[in-house]
Coordinates of C-alpha atoms and ligand atoms in Angstrom, one line a residue:
M1 CA 8.5 19.2 47.7
N2 CA 9.9 18.7 44.2
A3 CA 9.4 15.2 43.0
S4 CA 11.9 14.2 40.3
P5 CA 10.2 13.6 36.9
P6 CA 9.3 10.0 36.4
K7 CA 11.9 8.1 34.5
L8 CA 11.1 7.3 30.9
H9 CA 10.4 3.7 30.3
G10 CA 11.2 1.9 27.1
G11 CA 7.7 2.5 25.7
D12 CA 8.1 6.2 26.4
R13 CA 11.4 6.3 24.5
V14 CA 9.8 4.6 21.4
A15 CA 6.8 6.9 21.6
A16 CA 8.9 10.1 22.0
S17 CA 11.0 9.1 18.9
L18 CA 7.9 8.4 16.9
L19 CA 6.5 11.8 17.8
A20 CA 9.7 13.5 16.9
H21 CA 9.4 11.9 13.4
G22 CA 6.0 13.4 12.9
V23 CA 4.0 10.2 13.5
R24 CA 0.4 11.1 14.2
C25 CA -1.1 7.6 14.1
I26 CA -0.2 4.0 15.0
F27 CA -2.2 1.1 13.6
T28 CA -2.2 -1.8 16.0
L29 CA -3.8 -4.9 17.5
C30 CA -2.8 -5.0 21.2
G31 CA -0.7 -7.5 23.1
G32 CA 1.0 -7.4 26.5
H33 CA 4.4 -7.3 24.8
I34 CA 3.7 -3.9 23.3
S35 CA 1.3 -2.3 25.7
P36 CA 3.9 0.3 27.0
I37 CA 4.5 1.6 23.5
L38 CA 0.7 2.1 22.9
T39 CA 0.0 3.8 26.2
A40 CA 3.0 6.0 26.0
S41 CA 2.2 7.0 22.4
K42 CA -1.4 7.8 23.3
A43 CA -0.1 9.9 26.2
R44 CA 1.9 12.0 23.7
G45 CA -1.2 12.6 21.5
I46 CA -0.5 10.0 18.9
R47 CA -3.7 8.4 17.7
I48 CA -3.9 4.7 18.3
V49 CA -6.1 3.0 15.8
D50 CA -6.8 -0.6 16.9
V51 CA -7.9 -3.0 14.3
R52 CA -9.1 -6.6 14.2
D53 CA -6.3 -8.3 12.3
E54 CA -2.6 -7.4 12.3
A55 CA -2.6 -7.6 8.5
T56 CA -5.0 -4.7 8.4
A57 CA -2.6 -2.6 10.6
V58 CA 0.2 -3.1 8.2
F59 CA -2.0 -2.5 5.1
A60 CA -3.1 0.8 6.8
A61 CA 0.5 1.8 7.5
D62 CA 1.3 1.0 3.9
A63 CA -1.5 3.2 2.5
S64 CA -0.6 6.0 4.9
A65 CA 3.0 5.9 3.7
R66 CA 1.9 6.0 0.0
L67 CA -0.3 9.0 0.6
S68 CA 1.9 11.0 2.9
G69 CA 5.4 10.0 1.6
L70 CA 6.3 9.5 5.3
P71 CA 6.7 6.0 6.7
G72 CA 3.5 4.6 8.2
V73 CA 3.7 2.8 11.5
A74 CA 2.1 -0.4 12.8
A75 CA 2.8 -2.1 16.1
V76 CA 1.9 -5.8 16.8
T77 CA 2.6 -8.3 19.5
A78 CA 5.2 -11.0 19.6
G79 CA 4.8 -14.3 17.8
P80 CA 1.3 -14.7 16.1
G81 CA 0.9 -10.9 16.0
I82 CA 4.0 -10.8 13.8
T83 CA 3.2 -14.0 11.7
N84 CA -0.1 -12.4 10.8
T85 CA 1.6 -9.5 9.2
I86 CA 3.8 -11.4 6.7
T87 CA 1.5 -11.1 3.6
A88 CA 1.0 -7.3 4.2
L89 CA 4.7 -6.8 4.8
K90 CA 5.6 -8.6 1.6
N91 CA 3.0 -6.6 -0.2
A92 CA 4.6 -3.4 1.0
Q93 CA 8.0 -4.6 0.1
L94 CA 7.0 -5.4 -3.5
A95 CA 5.1 -2.1 -3.7
Q96 CA 8.2 -0.3 -2.4
S97 CA 6.2 1.3 0.3
P98 CA 8.1 2.7 3.3
L99 CA 6.6 1.5 6.6
I100 CA 7.8 0.7 10.1
L101 CA 6.6 -2.4 11.8
I102 CA 7.3 -2.5 15.5
G103 CA 7.0 -6.0 16.9
G104 CA 7.0 -7.3 20.4
A105 CA 9.3 -10.1 21.6
A106 CA 9.7 -12.4 24.6
P107 CA 11.9 -11.0 27.4
T108 CA 15.6 -10.9 26.5
A109 CA 16.6 -13.5 29.0
L110 CA 13.9 -15.9 28.1
Q111 CA 14.2 -16.0 24.3
G112 CA 14.6 -19.5 23.0
R113 CA 13.6 -21.0 26.4
G114 CA 9.9 -21.7 25.6
A115 CA 8.4 -18.3 26.7
L116 CA 4.9 -17.4 25.6
Q117 CA 4.6 -16.4 22.0
D118 CA 8.4 -16.8 21.6
I119 CA 9.6 -17.8 18.2
A120 CA 12.7 -17.0 16.2
Q121 CA 11.2 -13.9 14.4
R122 CA 14.2 -12.8 12.4
P123 CA 14.1 -15.7 9.9
L124 CA 10.4 -15.1 9.3
V125 CA 10.5 -11.4 8.9
E126 CA 14.0 -10.6 7.5
P127 CA 13.3 -11.6 3.9
H128 CA 10.5 -9.1 3.6
V129 CA 12.1 -6.0 5.1
K130 CA 15.0 -3.6 4.3
R131 CA 16.3 -4.2 7.8
F132 CA 15.4 -6.3 10.8
I133 CA 16.5 -4.2 13.8
K134 CA 16.9 -6.3 16.9
I135 CA 17.0 -4.3 20.2
R136 CA 19.1 -5.7 23.0
R137 CA 19.4 -2.6 25.3
V138 CA 17.1 0.1 26.5
R139 CA 19.4 2.8 25.2
E140 CA 19.0 1.4 21.6
L141 CA 15.2 2.0 21.5
G142 CA 15.0 5.6 20.4
P143 CA 18.0 5.5 18.0
A144 CA 16.4 2.4 16.4
V145 CA 13.4 4.5 15.5
D146 CA 15.6 7.1 14.0
E147 CA 17.4 4.5 11.9
A148 CA 14.2 2.9 10.8
F149 CA 12.8 6.2 9.5
A150 CA 15.9 7.1 7.6
L151 CA 16.1 3.7 6.0
A152 CA 12.5 3.0 5.1
A153 CA 12.2 6.0 2.8
S154 CA 15.7 6.0 1.4
G155 CA 16.9 4.5 -1.9
V156 CA 14.3 2.0 -2.9
P157 CA 11.7 2.5 -0.1
G158 CA 10.3 -0.5 1.8
P159 CA 9.4 -1.8 5.2
V160 CA 11.7 -1.8 8.3
F161 CA 11.1 -4.0 11.3
I162 CA 12.0 -3.1 14.9
E163 CA 11.9 -6.0 17.4
C164 CA 11.3 -4.7 20.9
P165 CA 11.6 -7.3 23.7
V166 CA 9.0 -6.7 26.4
D167 CA 11.5 -6.4 29.3
L168 CA 13.0 -3.3 27.6
L169 CA 9.7 -1.5 27.5
Y170 CA 8.5 -1.4 31.1
D171 CA 9.9 0.8 33.8
E172 CA 13.2 -0.1 35.3
V173 CA 12.1 -0.6 38.8
S174 CA 9.5 -3.2 37.9
I175 CA 11.8 -5.0 35.5
R176 CA 14.6 -5.2 38.1
Q177 CA 12.1 -6.5 40.6
W178 CA 10.8 -9.1 38.1
Y179 CA 14.4 -10.3 37.4
A180 CA 15.1 -10.4 41.2
D181 CA 12.0 -12.5 41.8
A182 CA 13.0 -14.8 38.9
A183 CA 16.4 -15.2 40.4
G184 CA 14.9 -16.3 43.7
K185 CA 16.6 -16.4 47.1
G186 CA 18.1 -19.9 46.9
T187 CA 21.5 -20.5 48.3
S188 CA 22.8 -23.4 46.2
I189 CA 25.7 -22.7 43.8
A190 CA 23.3 -23.0 40.9
D191 CA 20.9 -20.5 42.5
R192 CA 23.7 -18.1 43.1
A193 CA 25.1 -18.5 39.6
L194 CA 21.7 -17.8 38.2
R195 CA 21.4 -14.7 40.3
W196 CA 24.8 -13.5 39.2
Y197 CA 23.9 -14.2 35.6
L198 CA 20.5 -12.4 35.7
N199 CA 22.0 -9.5 37.6
R200 CA 24.6 -9.0 35.0
H201 CA 22.0 -9.3 32.3
V202 CA 19.8 -6.6 33.8
E203 CA 22.8 -4.3 34.2
K204 CA 23.6 -4.7 30.5
M205 CA 20.0 -4.1 29.5
F206 CA 19.9 -0.7 31.3
A207 CA 23.5 0.3 30.7
D208 CA 23.9 3.9 29.7
S209 CA 20.2 4.4 29.6
E210 CA 20.2 7.3 32.1
R211 CA 19.9 10.0 29.6
P212 CA 18.1 9.0 26.4
A213 CA 19.6 10.4 23.2
A214 CA 17.6 13.1 21.6
P215 CA 15.7 11.9 18.6
Q216 CA 17.5 12.6 15.4
V217 CA 15.6 13.1 12.2
R218 CA 18.1 12.1 9.6
E219 CA 18.1 13.1 6.0
V220 CA 16.5 10.6 3.7
D221 CA 18.7 9.5 0.9
V222 CA 17.0 10.3 -2.3
P223 CA 18.9 8.9 -5.3
R224 CA 19.0 11.2 -8.3
A225 CA 19.6 10.1 -11.9
S226 CA 22.9 11.5 -13.4
E227 CA 22.9 14.5 -15.6
T228 CA 24.3 12.4 -18.4
S229 CA 21.2 10.2 -18.3
V230 CA 18.9 13.2 -18.4
K231 CA 20.7 14.6 -21.4
A232 CA 20.7 11.2 -23.1
A233 CA 17.0 10.9 -22.5
A234 CA 16.3 14.4 -23.8
A235 CA 18.3 13.7 -26.9
A236 CA 16.5 10.4 -27.5
L237 CA 13.2 12.2 -27.2
A238 CA 14.2 14.9 -29.6
R239 CA 14.8 12.3 -32.2
A240 CA 11.5 10.5 -31.5
R241 CA 8.5 10.8 -33.7
K242 CA 6.2 8.6 -31.5
P243 CA 7.4 8.8 -28.0
L244 CA 5.4 7.3 -25.1
L245 CA 5.6 7.7 -21.4
V246 CA 4.5 5.1 -18.8
I247 CA 4.5 6.2 -15.2
G248 CA 4.2 3.8 -12.3
S249 CA 3.8 4.1 -8.5
Q250 CA 7.5 4.6 -7.8
A251 CA 7.4 8.0 -9.6
L252 CA 5.2 9.2 -6.7
V253 CA 7.0 7.9 -3.6
R254 CA 7.7 11.6 -2.9
A255 CA 4.0 12.2 -2.4
D256 CA 4.4 15.9 -1.8
D257 CA 5.9 16.3 -5.2
A258 CA 2.9 15.0 -7.1
A259 CA 1.9 18.4 -8.4
K260 CA 5.4 19.0 -9.7
V261 CA 5.5 15.7 -11.4
A262 CA 2.1 16.3 -13.0
E263 CA 3.4 19.7 -14.2
A264 CA 6.5 18.1 -15.7
V265 CA 4.4 15.5 -17.6
A266 CA 2.2 18.3 -19.0
K267 CA 5.3 20.2 -20.1
L268 CA 6.9 17.1 -21.7
G269 CA 3.9 16.8 -24.0
I270 CA 4.3 13.1 -24.6
P271 CA 1.3 10.8 -24.5
V272 CA 1.2 9.0 -21.2
Y273 CA -0.2 5.9 -19.6
L274 CA -0.5 5.9 -15.8
S275 CA -0.4 2.8 -13.7
G276 CA -0.7 1.9 -10.0
M277 CA -0.4 4.9 -7.6
A278 CA 0.2 7.2 -10.6
R279 CA -3.3 6.7 -12.0
G280 CA -4.8 9.9 -10.9
L281 CA -1.7 12.0 -11.5
L282 CA -3.1 14.2 -14.3
G283 CA -6.7 14.4 -12.9
R284 CA -9.7 13.3 -15.0
H285 CA -9.4 15.3 -18.2
S286 CA -5.8 15.5 -19.4
R287 CA -5.3 15.5 -23.2
L288 CA -2.1 13.6 -22.9
Q289 CA -3.4 10.7 -20.8
M290 CA -4.5 7.5 -22.6
R291 CA -6.4 4.8 -20.8
H292 CA -6.8 2.0 -23.3
Q293 CA -4.9 -0.1 -25.9
R294 CA -1.6 0.4 -24.1
R295 CA -0.1 -2.6 -25.7
Q296 CA -0.7 -1.4 -29.2
A297 CA 0.6 2.1 -28.4
L298 CA 3.8 0.5 -26.9
R299 CA 4.2 -1.5 -30.1
E300 CA 4.0 1.6 -32.3
A301 CA 6.1 3.9 -30.1
D302 CA 9.7 4.5 -31.3
C303 CA 10.9 5.8 -27.9
V304 CA 9.5 4.6 -24.6
L305 CA 10.2 6.2 -21.2
L306 CA 9.3 3.9 -18.3
A307 CA 9.2 6.1 -15.2
G308 CA 9.2 3.9 -12.1
V309 CA 7.9 0.9 -14.1
P310 CA 9.8 -2.3 -14.4
C311 CA 9.5 -4.7 -17.4
D312 CA 7.6 -7.3 -15.3
F313 CA 4.5 -9.2 -16.2
R314 CA 2.5 -6.0 -16.7
L315 CA 4.7 -5.2 -19.8
D316 CA 4.9 -8.9 -20.8
Y317 CA 8.5 -8.9 -19.4
G318 CA 9.5 -6.1 -21.8
K319 CA 8.1 -7.7 -24.9
H320 CA 5.4 -5.0 -25.2
V321 CA 8.1 -2.5 -26.2
R322 CA 9.3 -2.8 -29.8
R323 CA 12.9 -4.1 -30.1
S324 CA 13.9 -1.2 -32.3
A325 CA 12.4 1.4 -29.9
T326 CA 14.7 3.5 -27.7
L327 CA 14.0 2.4 -24.2
I328 CA 14.6 4.8 -21.3
A329 CA 14.1 3.4 -17.8
A330 CA 14.1 5.8 -14.8
N331 CA 14.0 3.9 -11.6
R332 CA 15.4 4.1 -8.1
S333 CA 16.3 0.4 -8.4
A334 CA 19.1 -0.5 -10.8
K335 CA 17.8 -4.0 -10.9
D336 CA 14.2 -2.9 -11.8
A337 CA 15.5 -0.6 -14.5
R338 CA 17.2 -3.5 -16.2
L339 CA 14.6 -6.2 -15.4
N340 CA 14.3 -8.6 -18.4
R341 CA 15.4 -5.9 -20.8
R342 CA 18.4 -3.6 -20.9
P343 CA 17.3 0.0 -21.5
D344 CA 19.2 2.3 -23.9
V345 CA 19.2 4.9 -21.2
A346 CA 19.2 3.8 -17.6
A347 CA 18.4 6.7 -15.3
I348 CA 19.0 5.3 -11.9
G349 CA 17.3 7.6 -9.4
D350 CA 13.9 8.9 -8.4
A351 CA 11.6 8.7 -11.4
G352 CA 9.6 11.7 -10.3
L353 CA 12.7 13.9 -10.0
F354 CA 13.9 12.5 -13.3
L355 CA 10.7 13.6 -15.1
Q356 CA 11.1 17.1 -13.5
A357 CA 14.7 17.4 -14.7
L358 CA 13.8 16.1 -18.1
A359 CA 11.0 18.5 -18.5
Q360 CA 13.4 21.4 -18.1
S361 CA 15.5 20.4 -21.1
A362 CA 13.2 18.5 -23.4
R363 CA 11.2 20.3 -26.0
V364 CA 7.8 19.3 -27.5
A365 CA 8.1 18.4 -31.1
P366 CA 5.3 19.6 -33.4
E367 CA 4.9 16.2 -35.1
W368 CA 3.9 14.6 -31.7
A369 CA 0.5 16.3 -32.0
S370 CA -0.7 13.9 -34.7
W371 CA 0.6 10.9 -32.7
V372 CA -1.4 12.2 -29.6
D373 CA -4.5 12.6 -31.8
Q374 CA -4.1 9.1 -33.2
L375 CA -4.0 7.6 -29.7
R376 CA -6.8 9.8 -28.5
A377 CA -9.0 8.7 -31.4
R378 CA -8.3 5.1 -30.4
D379 CA -9.1 5.8 -26.8
A380 CA -12.4 7.5 -27.8
E381 CA -13.3 4.4 -29.9
R382 CA -12.8 2.2 -26.9
E383 CA -14.9 4.5 -24.7
V384 CA -17.7 4.1 -27.2
E385 CA -17.4 0.3 -27.0
I386 CA -17.5 0.6 -23.2
D387 CA -20.7 2.7 -23.5
H388 CA -22.2 -0.1 -25.6
Q389 CA -21.2 -2.6 -23.0
A390 CA -22.8 -0.4 -20.3
E391 CA -26.1 -0.4 -22.1
K392 CA -26.6 -4.2 -21.9
R393 CA -29.3 -5.0 -19.4
G394 CA -29.8 -8.3 -17.5
E395 CA -31.6 -9.4 -14.4
F396 CA -29.3 -7.6 -12.0
V397 CA -26.6 -4.9 -12.3
N398 CA -24.2 -4.5 -15.2
P399 CA -20.8 -3.8 -13.6
V400 CA -19.8 -1.5 -16.5
A401 CA -22.9 0.5 -16.1
L402 CA -22.4 0.6 -12.3
F403 CA -19.0 2.2 -12.7
R404 CA -20.3 4.6 -15.3
A405 CA -22.8 5.6 -12.7
L406 CA -20.1 5.8 -10.0
E407 CA -18.0 7.9 -12.3
R408 CA -20.8 10.4 -12.5
E409 CA -22.0 10.2 -8.8
A410 CA -18.7 10.1 -6.8
G411 CA -17.4 13.3 -5.4
D412 CA -14.5 15.3 -6.8
N413 CA -12.7 14.3 -3.7
A414 CA -13.3 10.5 -4.2
W415 CA -10.5 8.2 -3.3
L416 CA -10.7 4.7 -4.7
V417 CA -9.2 1.6 -3.1
A418 CA -9.1 -1.4 -5.3
D419 CA -9.4 -4.9 -3.9
G420 CA -10.7 -7.8 -6.0
G421 CA -10.5 -9.5 -9.3
D422 CA -12.6 -8.8 -12.4
F423 CA -14.8 -6.2 -10.7
V424 CA -11.8 -4.1 -9.8
A425 CA -10.2 -4.5 -13.2
T426 CA -13.5 -3.3 -14.8
A427 CA -13.3 -0.3 -12.4
S428 CA -9.8 0.4 -13.5
Y429 CA -10.9 0.8 -17.1
V430 CA -14.1 2.8 -16.5
M431 CA -13.2 5.0 -13.5
H432 CA -11.1 8.2 -13.9
P433 CA -9.3 8.8 -10.6
R434 CA -9.8 12.3 -9.6
A435 CA -6.4 13.5 -8.3
P436 CA -2.8 12.3 -7.7
L437 CA -2.6 9.3 -5.4
S438 CA -6.4 8.9 -5.4
W439 CA -6.3 5.3 -6.7
L440 CA -4.8 2.7 -4.4
D441 CA -4.2 -0.9 -5.5
P442 CA -2.0 -3.6 -3.9
G443 CA 0.7 -3.4 -6.6
A444 CA 2.8 -6.2 -8.1
F445 CA 2.0 -8.7 -5.4
G446 CA -1.7 -8.7 -6.4
T447 CA -2.8 -9.4 -2.8
L448 CA -6.5 -9.8 -2.2
G449 CA -7.6 -8.4 1.2
V450 CA -5.8 -5.0 1.2
G451 CA -9.1 -3.1 1.0
A452 CA -10.1 -2.4 4.6
G453 CA -6.5 -1.5 5.7
F454 CA -5.8 0.7 2.7
A455 CA -9.1 2.5 3.2
L456 CA -8.4 3.0 6.9
G457 CA -4.9 4.5 6.1
A458 CA -6.4 6.6 3.3
A459 CA -9.3 7.9 5.4
L460 CA -6.9 9.0 8.2
C461 CA -4.4 10.6 5.8
R462 CA -7.1 12.4 3.8
P463 CA -9.9 13.1 6.3
E464 CA -11.6 15.4 3.7
A465 CA -11.8 12.6 1.1
E466 CA -14.7 10.4 0.2
V467 CA -13.1 6.9 0.4
W468 CA -14.6 4.1 -1.7
I469 CA -13.4 0.5 -1.5
V470 CA -14.1 -1.1 -4.8
Y471 CA -14.5 -4.7 -3.5
G472 CA -14.9 -8.1 -5.2
D473 CA -17.3 -10.2 -3.1
G474 CA -14.5 -12.7 -2.6
A475 CA -12.0 -10.0 -1.6
C476 CA -14.3 -8.3 0.8
G477 CA -14.4 -11.4 3.0
Y478 CA -10.8 -10.8 4.3
G479 CA -11.5 -7.5 5.9
L480 CA -15.2 -7.4 6.5
V481 CA -14.6 -7.5 10.3
E482 CA -12.9 -4.1 10.0
F483 CA -16.3 -2.6 9.7
D484 CA -16.2 -2.9 13.5
T485 CA -13.0 -0.7 13.4
F486 CA -14.6 1.8 11.0
V487 CA -17.6 2.1 13.4
R488 CA -15.6 2.3 16.6
H489 CA -13.2 4.9 15.2
G490 CA -15.8 6.9 13.2
I491 CA -14.1 6.2 9.8
P492 CA -16.7 6.9 7.1
V493 CA -15.6 4.7 4.3
I494 CA -17.9 3.3 1.6
A495 CA -17.5 -0.3 0.5
L496 CA -19.0 -1.0 -2.9
V497 CA -19.1 -4.8 -3.1
G498 CA -19.5 -6.3 -6.6
N499 CA -21.5 -9.4 -5.7
D500 CA -21.2 -11.9 -8.5
A501 CA -21.3 -14.8 -6.1
G502 CA -17.9 -16.0 -7.0
W503 CA -14.2 -15.6 -7.4
T504 CA -14.9 -14.8 -11.0
Q505 CA -11.5 -13.8 -12.3
I506 CA -10.3 -17.3 -11.4
A507 CA -13.5 -19.1 -12.4
R508 CA -13.4 -17.6 -15.9
E509 CA -10.2 -19.3 -16.9
Q510 CA -10.5 -22.4 -14.7
V511 CA -13.9 -23.4 -16.2
K512 CA -12.7 -22.8 -19.7
M513 CA -9.5 -24.7 -19.4
L514 CA -10.3 -27.4 -16.8
H515 CA -14.1 -27.6 -17.1
D516 CA -14.7 -27.4 -13.4
D517 CA -15.7 -24.4 -11.1
V518 CA -14.6 -26.1 -8.0
A519 CA -13.6 -23.7 -5.2
T520 CA -14.6 -20.6 -7.2
V521 CA -18.3 -20.4 -6.2
L522 CA -19.7 -18.2 -3.5
A523 CA -23.2 -17.2 -2.5
R524 CA -25.1 -14.0 -2.9
T525 CA -24.2 -13.4 0.7
A526 CA -25.9 -10.5 2.6
Y527 CA -22.6 -8.6 3.2
H528 CA -24.6 -5.4 3.8
E529 CA -26.2 -7.1 6.8
V530 CA -22.8 -8.1 8.1
A531 CA -21.7 -4.5 8.0
A532 CA -25.0 -3.4 9.7
G533 CA -24.3 -6.0 12.4
F534 CA -21.1 -4.1 13.2
G535 CA -23.1 -0.9 13.5
A536 CA -22.4 0.5 10.0
E537 CA -25.0 1.2 7.3
G538 CA -25.9 -1.6 4.8
I539 CA -27.5 -1.0 1.4
L540 CA -28.6 -3.8 -1.0
V541 CA -28.8 -3.1 -4.7
R542 CA -30.3 -5.6 -7.1
T543 CA -31.2 -3.6 -10.1
M544 CA -29.7 -0.8 -12.2
A545 CA -32.7 1.4 -11.4
E546 CA -31.7 1.4 -7.7
V547 CA -28.0 2.3 -8.4
P548 CA -28.1 6.2 -8.6
A549 CA -30.1 6.6 -5.4
A550 CA -28.0 4.0 -3.5
L551 CA -24.8 5.7 -4.5
A552 CA -26.2 9.1 -3.5
R553 CA -27.4 7.7 -0.2
A554 CA -24.1 6.1 0.5
R555 CA -22.3 9.4 0.0
A556 CA -24.7 11.3 2.2
L557 CA -24.3 8.7 5.0
A558 CA -20.5 8.9 4.7
R559 CA -20.7 12.7 4.9
S560 CA -22.6 12.3 8.1
G561 CA -19.7 10.2 9.5
K562 CA -21.1 6.7 8.9
A563 CA -19.3 3.7 7.3
V564 CA -21.4 2.1 4.6
L565 CA -21.5 -1.1 2.6
V566 CA -23.3 -1.2 -0.7
N567 CA -23.9 -4.8 -1.7
V568 CA -24.5 -4.9 -5.5
W569 CA -25.8 -8.0 -7.2
L570 CA -24.0 -8.2 -10.5
D571 CA -24.9 -9.8 -13.8
P572 CA -22.3 -11.8 -15.6
T573 CA -20.4 -9.7 -18.1
E574 CA -18.0 -10.4 -21.0
F575 CA -16.1 -7.2 -20.2
R576 CA -13.0 -9.0 -18.9
E577 CA -13.2 -11.9 -21.3
G578 CA -9.7 -13.0 -22.5
S579 CA -7.7 -11.4 -19.7
I580 CA -5.8 -13.9 -17.7
S581 CA -4.4 -13.9 -14.1
M582 CA -1.2 -15.9 -14.1
Ligands
LIG1 C1 -4.5 -13.4 -1.1 C2 -4.9 -13.9 -2.4 N1 -5.5 -15.1 -2.6 C3 -5.9 -15.5 -3.8 C4 -5.6 -14.7 -4.9 C5 -6.0 -15.2 -6.3 N2 -7.1 -14.4 -6.9 C6 -6.9 -13.4 -7.7 S1 -8.3 -12.7 -8.3 C7 -9.2 -13.8 -7.4 C8 -10.7 -13.7 -7.5 C9 -11.3 -12.5 -6.8 O1 -12.7 -12.6 -6.6 P1 -13.5 -11.4 -6.2 O2 -12.8 -10.5 -5.2 O3 -14.9 -11.8 -5.9 O4 -13.5 -10.5 -7.6 P2 -14.2 -11.0 -9.0 O5 -13.1 -11.5 -9.8 O6 -15.2 -12.0 -8.7 O7 -14.8 -9.7 -9.5 C10 -8.5 -14.6 -6.6 C11 -9.0 -15.7 -5.7 C12 -4.9 -13.5 -4.7 N3 -4.6 -12.7 -5.7 N4 -4.6 -13.1 -3.5
LIG2 MG1 -16.6 -12.0 -7.2

């Protein structure tokens, strides 16, 4: 006898669409509202990575989007599952990272009637996403995924939310039965009216759902800067004696293009500062890349090209660039290109593609060589100062020396996730990210707590990489529980915790200005033992002498598939003196 194939339930439809869009992994924390999506995805070979906090799931989807260029996917349950994601969603929005968050919701007929976990989700989520897609019919489930994928990565990338009520996800027979039971068998007029109403409601839910529409992978809309702007920028560069290039995360949203962007930058021959996700773009040894004294270089430059970098606090709202300099801003967002300062050339479009187009027409001017040398000399001077700072010895570990050691010890395939305050800022000056996209930080939102989720996303996108989380001891507290996730899923990340027993970046200014360290003091907590408690490996380091062996051991353990936490007791340092965090 030929049994007819089982009918696809709503969860199957979502899963089939995700698969068609190339999704290989979903980050989640379970809930009855989304169970059918998880089981159906698993049945189709999509890896389900279940974490211990919904924020982690979204941070992981964010990281996976940044590294693959394809939207990352997280699924969370209705109500508190969704409210727990808000910080991570906002972080992704400000970092312009394309991700898709699938959220459960109360049954369609019970929304607003006091159902479990039922809240008005749109007003909470809508401000943080490109679109809030509310599903009302089973037939809309697959097309909603198509729409979300096209939207998330188009234009200025960002998160998209799909709200899936639970009664659209389970199989039709059960749902019809559930509504029939709810309608009861009463004979009063009210009972009959309710039955009529619910019956009509169910018919609408399943209307036209017989044959699911085939998933459609739509073209992503990639904005390109006009030819006029490319020509104007090339002409401005040709006139410049001291041009400077600053490249930010947005220039790498087309992750697969990283090598082409790097080639274009090399061809342009302009000295360059890299920030955010662009930090490893040119590898460790490029002649053109400067790492220090950016503010001074910007003041001296007569032509500044900001590729995917807005004039926000990081450029002192545009004041770092000399008034008389020609400013070229390449940005997918017209608003960001003009933020706080009107550029002479606004190239509205993908900054990476703009650099590639510009490299074809621009020519390296011979006089730039001395400008590059001048900046390089200054960079080298700063490196010598850093060496001096690394030599200082105290009772415990000097963070500058620790990162000098990590720079030597870490593999060529090291990926660095930055989560913390001063400790991380020190790393950003001392470490040389190895490859394009090999440095992940939260971005403009400055969110503490991204570490575990980012590392999870990175480790799954780059299974061959050695993933380090550079953690402040304060920051590590948010996601320490995810060592449980790393162990259960065999994710071999290495957390390097800079344990200075405090929220030092805040304490530094607070004590100086307000003479009180209240709320900034932590203990030398045994974070390595916490990780060991979850089944990972924990290593305690208290002296500089122990550092090289500890780093080597951590790498070896990670290579054998283990997650590791290295808890390093730090000495106070003046390295970050004077930098403020407001
Ligand atoms: C979610 C969140 N809460 C608070 C802050 C404010 N903040 C910025 S840096 C910092 C201190 C970080 O301490 P730690 O991670 O230990 O790094 P340290 O500065 O001590 O090296 C704090 C609390 C923030 N950026 N994000
Ligand atoms: Mg600290």
